[in-house]
Coordinates of C-alpha atoms in Angstrom, one line a residue:
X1 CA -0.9 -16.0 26.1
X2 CA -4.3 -17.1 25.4
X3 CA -6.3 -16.5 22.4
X4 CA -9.7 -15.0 21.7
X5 CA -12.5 -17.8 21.0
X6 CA -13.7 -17.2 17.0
X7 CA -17.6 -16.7 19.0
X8 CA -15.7 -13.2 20.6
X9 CA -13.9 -12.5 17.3
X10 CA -17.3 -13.2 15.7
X11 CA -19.2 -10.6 17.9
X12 CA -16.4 -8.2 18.1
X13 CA -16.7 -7.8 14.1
X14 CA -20.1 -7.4 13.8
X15 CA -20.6 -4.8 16.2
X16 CA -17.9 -3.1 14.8
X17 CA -19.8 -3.0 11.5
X18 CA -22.9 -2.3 13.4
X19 CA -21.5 1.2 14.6
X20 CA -20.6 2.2 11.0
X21 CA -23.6 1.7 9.9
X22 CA -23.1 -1.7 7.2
X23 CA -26.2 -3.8 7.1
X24 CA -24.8 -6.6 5.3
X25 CA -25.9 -10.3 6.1
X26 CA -23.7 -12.7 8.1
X27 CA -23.5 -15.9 7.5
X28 CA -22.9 -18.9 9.3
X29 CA -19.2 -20.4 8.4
X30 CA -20.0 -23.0 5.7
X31 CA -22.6 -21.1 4.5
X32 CA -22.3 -20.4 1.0
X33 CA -20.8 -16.5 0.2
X34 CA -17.2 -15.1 0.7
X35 CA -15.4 -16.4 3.7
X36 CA -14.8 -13.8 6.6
X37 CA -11.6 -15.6 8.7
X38 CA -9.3 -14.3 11.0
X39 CA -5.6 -15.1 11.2
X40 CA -6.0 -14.5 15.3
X41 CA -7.2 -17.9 15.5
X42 CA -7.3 -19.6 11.5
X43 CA -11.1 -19.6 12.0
X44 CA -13.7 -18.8 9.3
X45 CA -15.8 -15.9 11.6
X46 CA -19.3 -15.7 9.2
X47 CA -19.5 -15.4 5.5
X48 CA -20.3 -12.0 3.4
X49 CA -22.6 -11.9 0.4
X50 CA -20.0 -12.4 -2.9
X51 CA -20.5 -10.0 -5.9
X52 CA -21.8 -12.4 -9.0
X53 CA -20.4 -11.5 -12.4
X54 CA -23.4 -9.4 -13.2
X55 CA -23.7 -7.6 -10.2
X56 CA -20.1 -6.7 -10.4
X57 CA -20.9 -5.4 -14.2
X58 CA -23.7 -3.5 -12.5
X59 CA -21.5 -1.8 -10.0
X60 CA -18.9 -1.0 -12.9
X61 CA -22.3 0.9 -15.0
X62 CA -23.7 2.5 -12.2
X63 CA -19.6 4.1 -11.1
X64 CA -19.0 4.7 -15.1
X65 CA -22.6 6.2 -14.9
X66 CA -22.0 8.5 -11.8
X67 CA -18.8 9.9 -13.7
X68 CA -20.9 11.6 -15.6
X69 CA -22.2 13.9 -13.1
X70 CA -19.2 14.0 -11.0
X71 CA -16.6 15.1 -13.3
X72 CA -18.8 18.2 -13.8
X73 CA -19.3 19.2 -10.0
X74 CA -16.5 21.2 -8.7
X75 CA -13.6 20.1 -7.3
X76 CA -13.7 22.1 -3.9
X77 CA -17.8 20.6 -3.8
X78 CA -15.9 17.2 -4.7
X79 CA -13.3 17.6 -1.6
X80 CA -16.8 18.4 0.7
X81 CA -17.6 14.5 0.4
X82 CA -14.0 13.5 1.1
X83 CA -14.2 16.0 4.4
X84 CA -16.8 14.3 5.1
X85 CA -15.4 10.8 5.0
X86 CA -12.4 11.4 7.0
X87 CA -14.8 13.0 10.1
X88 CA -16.6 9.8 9.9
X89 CA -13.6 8.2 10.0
X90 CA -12.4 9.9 12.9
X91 CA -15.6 9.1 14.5
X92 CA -15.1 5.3 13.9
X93 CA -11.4 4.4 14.3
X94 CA -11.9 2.5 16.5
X95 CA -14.3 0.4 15.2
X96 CA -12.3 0.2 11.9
X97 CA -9.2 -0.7 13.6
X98 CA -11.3 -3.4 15.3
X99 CA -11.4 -4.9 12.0
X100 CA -8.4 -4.5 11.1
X101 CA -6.9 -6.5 13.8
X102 CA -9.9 -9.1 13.4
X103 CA -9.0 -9.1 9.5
X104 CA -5.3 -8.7 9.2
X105 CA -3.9 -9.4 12.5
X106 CA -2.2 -6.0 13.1
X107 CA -1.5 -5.0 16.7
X108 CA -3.7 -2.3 18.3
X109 CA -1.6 0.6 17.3
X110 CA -0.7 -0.6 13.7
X111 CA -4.4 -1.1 13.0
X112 CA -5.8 2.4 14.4
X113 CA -2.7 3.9 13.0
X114 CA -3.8 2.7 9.5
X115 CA -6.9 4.0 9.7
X116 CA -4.9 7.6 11.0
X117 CA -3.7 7.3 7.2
X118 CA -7.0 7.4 5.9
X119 CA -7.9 10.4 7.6
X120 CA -5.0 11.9 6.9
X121 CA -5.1 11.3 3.4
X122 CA -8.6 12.4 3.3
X123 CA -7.1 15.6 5.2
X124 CA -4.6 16.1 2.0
X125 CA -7.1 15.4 -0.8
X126 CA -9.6 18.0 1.0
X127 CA -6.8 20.9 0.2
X128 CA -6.0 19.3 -3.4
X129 CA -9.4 19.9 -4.0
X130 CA -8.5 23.7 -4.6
X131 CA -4.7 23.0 -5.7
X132 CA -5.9 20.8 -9.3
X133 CA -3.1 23.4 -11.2
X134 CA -2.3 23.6 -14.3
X135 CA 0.8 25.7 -15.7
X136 CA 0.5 29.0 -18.9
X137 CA 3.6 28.1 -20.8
X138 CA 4.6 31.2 -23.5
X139 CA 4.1 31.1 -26.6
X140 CA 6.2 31.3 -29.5
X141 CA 3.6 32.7 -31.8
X142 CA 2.7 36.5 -31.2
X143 CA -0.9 37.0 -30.0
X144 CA -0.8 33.4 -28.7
X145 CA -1.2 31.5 -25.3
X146 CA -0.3 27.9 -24.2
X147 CA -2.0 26.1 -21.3
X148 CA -2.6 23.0 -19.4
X149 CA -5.8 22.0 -18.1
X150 CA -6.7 18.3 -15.7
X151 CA -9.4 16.7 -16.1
X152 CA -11.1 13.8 -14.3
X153 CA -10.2 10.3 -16.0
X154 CA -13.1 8.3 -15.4
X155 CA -14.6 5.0 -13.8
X156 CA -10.6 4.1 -11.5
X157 CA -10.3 0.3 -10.4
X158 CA -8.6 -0.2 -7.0
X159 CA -7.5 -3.8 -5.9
X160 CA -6.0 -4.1 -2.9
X161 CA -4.0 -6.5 -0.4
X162 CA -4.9 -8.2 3.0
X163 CA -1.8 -6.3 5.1
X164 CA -3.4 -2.6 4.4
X165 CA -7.2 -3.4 3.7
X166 CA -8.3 0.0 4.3
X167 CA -5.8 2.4 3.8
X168 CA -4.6 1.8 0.6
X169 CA -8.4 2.0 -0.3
X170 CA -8.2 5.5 1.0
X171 CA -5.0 6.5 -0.6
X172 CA -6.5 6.0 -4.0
X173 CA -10.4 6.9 -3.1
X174 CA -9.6 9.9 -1.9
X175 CA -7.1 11.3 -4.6
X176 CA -9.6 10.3 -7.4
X177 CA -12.5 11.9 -5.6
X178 CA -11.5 15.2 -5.6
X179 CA -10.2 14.5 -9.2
X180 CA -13.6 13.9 -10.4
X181 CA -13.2 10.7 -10.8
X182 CA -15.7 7.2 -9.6
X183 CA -14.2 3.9 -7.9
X184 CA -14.6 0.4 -8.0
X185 CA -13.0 -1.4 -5.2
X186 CA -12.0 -5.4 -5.1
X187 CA -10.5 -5.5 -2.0
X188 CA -8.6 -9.0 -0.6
X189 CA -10.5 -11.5 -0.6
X190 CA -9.2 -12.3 3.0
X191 CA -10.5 -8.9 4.2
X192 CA -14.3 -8.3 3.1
X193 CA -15.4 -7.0 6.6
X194 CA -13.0 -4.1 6.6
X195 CA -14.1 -3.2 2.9
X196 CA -17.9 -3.4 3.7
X197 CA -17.4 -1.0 6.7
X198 CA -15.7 1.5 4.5
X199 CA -17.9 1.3 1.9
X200 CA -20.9 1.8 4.8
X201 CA -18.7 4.9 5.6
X202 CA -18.4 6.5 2.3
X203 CA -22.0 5.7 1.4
X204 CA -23.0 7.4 4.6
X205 CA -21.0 10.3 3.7
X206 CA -22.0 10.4 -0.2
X207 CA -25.6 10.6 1.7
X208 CA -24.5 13.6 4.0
X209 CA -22.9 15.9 1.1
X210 CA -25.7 14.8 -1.8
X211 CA -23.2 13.3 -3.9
X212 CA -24.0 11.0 -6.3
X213 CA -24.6 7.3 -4.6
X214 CA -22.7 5.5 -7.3
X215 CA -19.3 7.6 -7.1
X216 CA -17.6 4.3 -5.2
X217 CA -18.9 1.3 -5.0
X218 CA -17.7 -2.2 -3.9
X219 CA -16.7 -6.3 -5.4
X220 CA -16.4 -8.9 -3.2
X221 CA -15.1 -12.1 -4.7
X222 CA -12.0 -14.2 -5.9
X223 CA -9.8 -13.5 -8.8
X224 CA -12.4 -14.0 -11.5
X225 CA -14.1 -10.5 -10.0
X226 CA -11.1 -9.2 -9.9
X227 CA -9.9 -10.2 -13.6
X228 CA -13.4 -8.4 -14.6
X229 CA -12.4 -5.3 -13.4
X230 CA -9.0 -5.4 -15.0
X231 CA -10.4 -6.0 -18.3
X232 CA -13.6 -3.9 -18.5
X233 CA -13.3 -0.8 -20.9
X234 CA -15.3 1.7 -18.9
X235 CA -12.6 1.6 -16.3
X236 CA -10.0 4.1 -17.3
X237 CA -7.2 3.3 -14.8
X238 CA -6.1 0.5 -12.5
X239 CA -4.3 0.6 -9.1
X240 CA -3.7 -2.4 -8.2
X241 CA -1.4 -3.3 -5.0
X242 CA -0.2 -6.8 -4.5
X243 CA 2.4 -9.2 -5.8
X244 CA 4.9 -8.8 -8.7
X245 CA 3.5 -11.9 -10.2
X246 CA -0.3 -10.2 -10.2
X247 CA 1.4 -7.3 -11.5
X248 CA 2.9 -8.9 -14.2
X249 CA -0.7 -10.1 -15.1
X250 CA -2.5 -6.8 -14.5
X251 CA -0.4 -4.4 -16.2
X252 CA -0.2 -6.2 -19.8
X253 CA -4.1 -6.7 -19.6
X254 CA -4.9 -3.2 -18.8
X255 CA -2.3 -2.0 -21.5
X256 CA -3.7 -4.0 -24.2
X257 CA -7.5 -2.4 -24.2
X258 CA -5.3 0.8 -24.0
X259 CA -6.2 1.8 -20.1
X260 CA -4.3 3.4 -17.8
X261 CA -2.4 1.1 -14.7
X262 CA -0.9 2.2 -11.5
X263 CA 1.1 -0.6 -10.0
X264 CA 2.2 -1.2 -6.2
X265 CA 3.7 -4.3 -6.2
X266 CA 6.9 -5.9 -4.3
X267 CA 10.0 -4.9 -1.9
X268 CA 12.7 -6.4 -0.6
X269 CA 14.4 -3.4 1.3
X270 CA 17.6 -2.9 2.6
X271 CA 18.8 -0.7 5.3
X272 CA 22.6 0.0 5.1
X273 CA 24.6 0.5 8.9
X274 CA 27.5 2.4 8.5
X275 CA 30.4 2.6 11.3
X276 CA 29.6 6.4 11.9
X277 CA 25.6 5.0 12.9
X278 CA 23.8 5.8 16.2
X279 CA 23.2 2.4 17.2
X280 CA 20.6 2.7 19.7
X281 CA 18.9 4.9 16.8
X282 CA 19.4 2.0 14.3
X283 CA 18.1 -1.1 16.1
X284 CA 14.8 0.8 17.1
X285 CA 14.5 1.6 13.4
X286 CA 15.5 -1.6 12.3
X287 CA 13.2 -3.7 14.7
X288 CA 10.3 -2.0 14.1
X289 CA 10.6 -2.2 10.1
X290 CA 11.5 -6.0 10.6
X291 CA 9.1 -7.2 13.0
X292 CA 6.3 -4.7 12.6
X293 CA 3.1 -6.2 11.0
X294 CA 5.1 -9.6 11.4
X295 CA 7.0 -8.7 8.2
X296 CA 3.9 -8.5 6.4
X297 CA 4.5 -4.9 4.7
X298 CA 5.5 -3.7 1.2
X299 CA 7.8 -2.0 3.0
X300 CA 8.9 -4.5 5.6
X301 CA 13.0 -4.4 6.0
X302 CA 14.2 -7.6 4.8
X303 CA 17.9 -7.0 4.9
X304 CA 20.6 -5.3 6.9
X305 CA 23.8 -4.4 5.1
X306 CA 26.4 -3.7 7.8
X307 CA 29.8 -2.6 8.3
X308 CA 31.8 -5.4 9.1
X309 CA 33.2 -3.2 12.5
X310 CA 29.9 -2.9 14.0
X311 CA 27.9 -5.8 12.5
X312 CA 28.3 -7.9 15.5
X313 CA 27.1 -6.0 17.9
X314 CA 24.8 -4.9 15.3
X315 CA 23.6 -8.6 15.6
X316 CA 24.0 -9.2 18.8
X317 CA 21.6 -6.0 19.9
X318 CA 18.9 -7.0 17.1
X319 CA 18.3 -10.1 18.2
X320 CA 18.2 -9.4 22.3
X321 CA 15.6 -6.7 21.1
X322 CA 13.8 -9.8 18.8
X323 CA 14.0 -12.0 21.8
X324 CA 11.8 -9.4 23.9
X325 CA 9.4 -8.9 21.8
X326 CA 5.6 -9.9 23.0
X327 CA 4.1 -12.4 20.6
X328 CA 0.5 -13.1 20.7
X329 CA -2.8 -11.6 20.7
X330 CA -3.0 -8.7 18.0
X331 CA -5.9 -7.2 20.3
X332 CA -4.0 -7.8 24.0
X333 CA -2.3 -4.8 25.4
X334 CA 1.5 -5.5 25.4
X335 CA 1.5 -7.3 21.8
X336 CA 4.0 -6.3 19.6
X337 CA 3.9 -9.1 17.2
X338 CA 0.9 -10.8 15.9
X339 CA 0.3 -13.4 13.5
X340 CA 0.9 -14.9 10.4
X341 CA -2.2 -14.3 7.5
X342 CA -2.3 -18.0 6.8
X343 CA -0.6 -21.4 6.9
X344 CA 0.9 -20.4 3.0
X345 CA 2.7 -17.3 4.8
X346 CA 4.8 -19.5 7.3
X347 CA 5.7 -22.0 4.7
X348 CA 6.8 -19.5 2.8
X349 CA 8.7 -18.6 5.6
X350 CA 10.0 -22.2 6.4
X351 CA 11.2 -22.9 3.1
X352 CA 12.8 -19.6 2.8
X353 CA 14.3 -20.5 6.4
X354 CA 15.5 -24.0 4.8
X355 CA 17.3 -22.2 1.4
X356 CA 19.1 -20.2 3.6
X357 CA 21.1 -22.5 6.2
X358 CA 21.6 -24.4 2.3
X359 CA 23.1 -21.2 1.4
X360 CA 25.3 -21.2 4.8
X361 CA 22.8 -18.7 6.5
X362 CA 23.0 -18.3 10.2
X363 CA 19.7 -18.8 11.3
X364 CA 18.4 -17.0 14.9
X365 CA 14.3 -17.3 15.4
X366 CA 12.4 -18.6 13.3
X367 CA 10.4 -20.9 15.1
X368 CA 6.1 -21.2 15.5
X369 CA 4.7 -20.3 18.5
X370 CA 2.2 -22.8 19.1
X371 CA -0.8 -20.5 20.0
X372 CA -3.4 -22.6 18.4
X373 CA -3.7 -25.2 15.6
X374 CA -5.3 -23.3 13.3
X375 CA -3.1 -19.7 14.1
X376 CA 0.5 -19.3 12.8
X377 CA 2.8 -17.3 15.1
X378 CA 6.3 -16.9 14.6
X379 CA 9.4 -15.6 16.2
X380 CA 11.4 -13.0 14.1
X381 CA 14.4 -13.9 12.5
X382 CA 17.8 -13.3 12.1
X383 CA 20.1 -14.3 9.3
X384 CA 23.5 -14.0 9.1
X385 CA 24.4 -14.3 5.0
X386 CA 27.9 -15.1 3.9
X387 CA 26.9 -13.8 0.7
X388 CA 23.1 -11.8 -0.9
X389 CA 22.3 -15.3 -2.7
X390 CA 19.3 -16.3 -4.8
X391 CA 16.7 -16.6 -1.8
X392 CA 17.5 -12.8 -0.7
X393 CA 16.7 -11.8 -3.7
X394 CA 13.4 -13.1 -3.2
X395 CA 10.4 -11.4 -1.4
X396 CA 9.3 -13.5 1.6
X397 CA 6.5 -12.0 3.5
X398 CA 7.5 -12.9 7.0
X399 CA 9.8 -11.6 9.6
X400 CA 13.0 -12.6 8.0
X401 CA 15.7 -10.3 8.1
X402 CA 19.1 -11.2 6.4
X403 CA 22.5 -9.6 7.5
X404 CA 25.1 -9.3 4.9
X405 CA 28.4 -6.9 5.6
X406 CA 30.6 -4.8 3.3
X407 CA 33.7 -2.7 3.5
X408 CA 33.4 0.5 1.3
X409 CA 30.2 2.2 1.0
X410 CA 29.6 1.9 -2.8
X411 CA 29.5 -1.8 -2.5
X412 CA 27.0 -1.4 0.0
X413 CA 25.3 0.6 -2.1
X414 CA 25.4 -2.1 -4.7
X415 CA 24.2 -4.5 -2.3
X416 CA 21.2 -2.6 -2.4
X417 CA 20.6 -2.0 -5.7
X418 CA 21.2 -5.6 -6.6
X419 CA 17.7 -7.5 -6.4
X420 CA 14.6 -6.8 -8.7
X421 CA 12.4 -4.9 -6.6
X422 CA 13.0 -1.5 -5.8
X423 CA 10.8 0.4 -3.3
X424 CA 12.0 1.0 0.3
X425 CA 15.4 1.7 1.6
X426 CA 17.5 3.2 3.9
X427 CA 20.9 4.5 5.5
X428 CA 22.1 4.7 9.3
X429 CA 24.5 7.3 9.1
X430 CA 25.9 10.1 10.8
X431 CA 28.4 11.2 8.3
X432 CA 26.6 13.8 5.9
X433 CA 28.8 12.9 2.6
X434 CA 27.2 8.9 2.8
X435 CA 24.1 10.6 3.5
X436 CA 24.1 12.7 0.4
X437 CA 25.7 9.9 -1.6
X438 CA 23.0 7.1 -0.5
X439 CA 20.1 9.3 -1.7
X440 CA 22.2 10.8 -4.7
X441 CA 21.5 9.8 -8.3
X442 CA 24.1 7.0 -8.6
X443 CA 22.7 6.3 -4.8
X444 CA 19.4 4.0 -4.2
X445 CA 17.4 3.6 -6.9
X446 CA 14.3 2.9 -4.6
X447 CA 10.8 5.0 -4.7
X448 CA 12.0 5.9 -1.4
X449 CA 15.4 6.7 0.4
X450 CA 15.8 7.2 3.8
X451 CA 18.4 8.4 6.5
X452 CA 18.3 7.5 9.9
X453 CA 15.1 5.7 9.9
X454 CA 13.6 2.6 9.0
X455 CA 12.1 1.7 5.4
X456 CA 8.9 1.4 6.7
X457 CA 6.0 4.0 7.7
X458 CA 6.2 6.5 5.1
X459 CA 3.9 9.3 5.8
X460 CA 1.3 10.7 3.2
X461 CA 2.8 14.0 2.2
X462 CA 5.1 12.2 -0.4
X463 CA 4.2 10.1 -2.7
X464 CA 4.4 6.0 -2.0
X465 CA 5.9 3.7 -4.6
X466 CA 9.2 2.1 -5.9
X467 CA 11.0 1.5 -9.3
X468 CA 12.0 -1.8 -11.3
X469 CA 10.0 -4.8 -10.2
X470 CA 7.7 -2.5 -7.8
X471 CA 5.6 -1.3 -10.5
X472 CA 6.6 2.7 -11.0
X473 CA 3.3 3.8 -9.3
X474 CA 3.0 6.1 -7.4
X475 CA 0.0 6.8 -5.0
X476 CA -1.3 9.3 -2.1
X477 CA 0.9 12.6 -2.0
X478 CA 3.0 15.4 -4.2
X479 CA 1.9 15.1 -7.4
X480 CA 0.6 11.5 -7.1
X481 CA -3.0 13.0 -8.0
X482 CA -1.8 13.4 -12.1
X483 CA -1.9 9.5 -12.4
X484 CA -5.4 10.2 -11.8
X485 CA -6.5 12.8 -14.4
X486 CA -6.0 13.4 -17.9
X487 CA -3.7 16.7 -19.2
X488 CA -5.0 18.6 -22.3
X489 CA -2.2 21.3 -23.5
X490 CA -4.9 24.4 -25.2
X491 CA -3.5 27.2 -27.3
X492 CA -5.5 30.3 -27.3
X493 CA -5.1 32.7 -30.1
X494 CA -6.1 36.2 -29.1
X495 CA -4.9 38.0 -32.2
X496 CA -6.5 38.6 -35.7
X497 CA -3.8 36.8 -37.6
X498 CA -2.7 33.0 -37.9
X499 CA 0.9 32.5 -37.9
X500 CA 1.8 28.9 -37.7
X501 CA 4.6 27.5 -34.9
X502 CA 8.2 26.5 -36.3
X503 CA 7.7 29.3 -39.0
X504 CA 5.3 27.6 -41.6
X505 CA 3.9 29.2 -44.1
X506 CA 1.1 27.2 -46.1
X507 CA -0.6 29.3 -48.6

């Protein structure tokens, strides 16, 4: 399979950006900005204009600024602008997901499907806009009343990752919208065109509603932009998404100027094959968590705890479905693999590759397409463990799927509670009692538990994000929206006398 010249990649991305209205300036690669590159090919495309410290400052005022105004304007007015966004999103999926793939080097379907989560989460937040409730709690004083009121928080930081540039954006925009709350977006600094086309969209649709211009606005830098927004005071919370080790760095900063973090950091999910399993069912589910995005998800499965009955055909039937699968071309029709993000990401996965055959791993796949010097394609792999050793516990972001086996389901269950992060998982099960067990309190002690379907592509009506070394955020549906508002608890006093709770008297 042949590869798109950077010159078509290059005019692909800016008349995607044309049709949603960005006017930013392209430079020439080398110039001096933000680097725009795409992992299709490894080239630099153009550079982007990069947000100086002062600027970035200026955006924080002018969001901190806006709050002002916004927290005051109704919430159901609020949800107008986020109605708004999504039908301009639905007018330019496309184009979006043109970037996406340009960007992030997600298939076709992966990249227009992300931008479906935008406009579905849009879709959610538009109804939340009339659903902010608070609860009347009784009294224990006669004549008394006890409530709970939300209020918007403020100025909200959102950093984001390269493998969901635009709909974790969304996830978090939209939810603090309609809570009456600004943004500030830093976006991956290997995705800036994506971010300046939403950012084109919601200025647009600020524009269209008469919403105040300044309720989201956009950095574009490196870390030091990034550590600005963590630290400045008029930014009330911070979701950040990324790695454990930036969340280990984020959350203390944010914590000791007293503000508010959400975190969405790591996974290294399981899915557990029991003897009773549908295994047609499970290998579609397992394939697509594995290989999807080329292991580049939060979500991604990254090991298979089987039943030592089934786990060689298990094996045997995961990897003749790895061995089919179309590697190339994010943008070609067919593709169900596409690349790497950067020459880091496969040595990652090469070293990870090496600890495991020093482990005693089995290793099937692995190896580099060779698509083009500066690209880095892989083949998914397969890796029989004899035991979950120090490099499963680790986080590789790659298509690398271990295999480990068990004989009773509580070790299996072990198995996947055993390694630090704690966000996705899964059973494939037909035997109701291991269902219920598996998502049961003494079950997975993952954000999110599954049966009969893969750890990956969780849908926006629940809310997203894991336990221990994932962070304990949690972002887009439920009751997600309270991480972005403040509770006050009022007592009302409609009677003429003053009694005082727990029966004091004081005078």
């Amino acid at each position: 399979m042949s590869l798109p010249t950077a010159e078509t990649l290059r005019d692909r991305a800016r008349a995607a950006l044309q049709a949603v209205g960005a006017t930013v300036e392209l430079g020439a690669p080398g110039e001096s900005g933000l680097p725009a590159s795409t992992p299709v090919t490894g080239d630099v495309l153009c550079t982007v204009p990069e947000t100086t410290p002062d600027a970035a400052d200026a955006a924080i005022a002018a969001a901190a600024g806006a709050f002002a105004q916004w927290r005051i304007t109704p919430a159901p007015v609020r949800g107008a602008l986020v109605a708004r966004l999504g039908e301009l999103l639905v007018e330019h999926q496309a184009d979006l997901g043109t970037l996406v793939t340009i960007e992030a080097g997600k298939i076709t379907s992966e990249a227009r499907g992300e931008v479906q989560e935008m406009i579905d989460v849009c879709q959610f937040a538009v109804g939340l806009s009339r659903q902010l409730y608070g609860r009347t709690i009784a009294s224990e004083r006669p004549g008394h009343r006890l409530m709970e009121t939300w209020h918007p928080l403020g100025a909200v930081g959102v950093i984001t990752a390269f493998n969901f540039p635009v709909a974790v954006w969304a996830w978090n925009t939209a939810i603090a919208l309609v809570c009456g709350d600004t943004v500030v977006w830093k976006p991956s600094e290997l995705t800036p065109l994506t971010a300046i086309a939403c950012q084109a969209l919601i200025e647009r649709a600020a524009a269209d509603v008469g919403a105040p211009a300044d309720v989201s606005r956009i950095i574009l830098g490196n870390r030091d932009i990034g550590e600005q927004l963590v630290d400045d005071p008029r930014v009330a919370l911070v979701s950040a998404t990324g790695s454990v080790r930036m969340g280990r760095e984020v959350g203390p900063r944010v914590a000791q100027r007293f503000g508010r973090s959400l975190l969405e950091l790591g996974g290294n999910n399981a899915a557990i094959v029991a003897p009773s399993a549908d295994l047609d069912l499970a290998v579609r589910g397992i394939v697509f968590s594995a290989a999807g995005t080329a292991g580049q998800r939060c979500t991604t499965l990254r090991r298979v705890i089987a039943h030592h009955s089934i786990v060689d055909t298990l094996v045997e039937r995961i990897t003749a479905a790895y061995r089919s699968l179309p590697i190339g071309d994010p943008a070609a029709d067919g593709t169900l693999v596409g690349p790497l993000i950067h020459e880091r990401s496969y040595r990652d996965m090469v070293g990870a590759l090496e600890k495991a055959r020093a482990d005693g791993g089995e290793v099937v796949g692995g190896a580099r397409r060779d698509l083009g010097e500066g690209s880095f394609y892989v083949e998914p792999a397969v890796v029989r463990m004899p035991a979950q050793t120090a490099v499963v516990h680790e986080e590789t972001f790659a298509p690398i799927l271990y295999v480990l086996t068990y004989d009773a389901l509580d070790e299996a269950i072990a198995l996947n509670n055993a390694v630090p992060q704690g966000l996705s998982s899964a059973i494939f099960t037909t035997d109701v009692r291991e269902a219920e067990t598996f998502m049961a309190a003494d079950g997975s002690d993952c954000g999110i538990a599954n049966v009969n379907i893969g750890t990956s592509g969780a849908e926006i009506g629940g809310a997203f994000g894991g336990e221990k070394q994932t962070g304990g955020g949690r972002e887009s549906g439920s009751d997600a929206w309270k991480a972005y508002m403040r509770r006050a608890t009022n007592t009302v006093n409609y009677s003429s006398k003053l009694p005082l709770a727990q029966g004091v008297h004081f005078g």
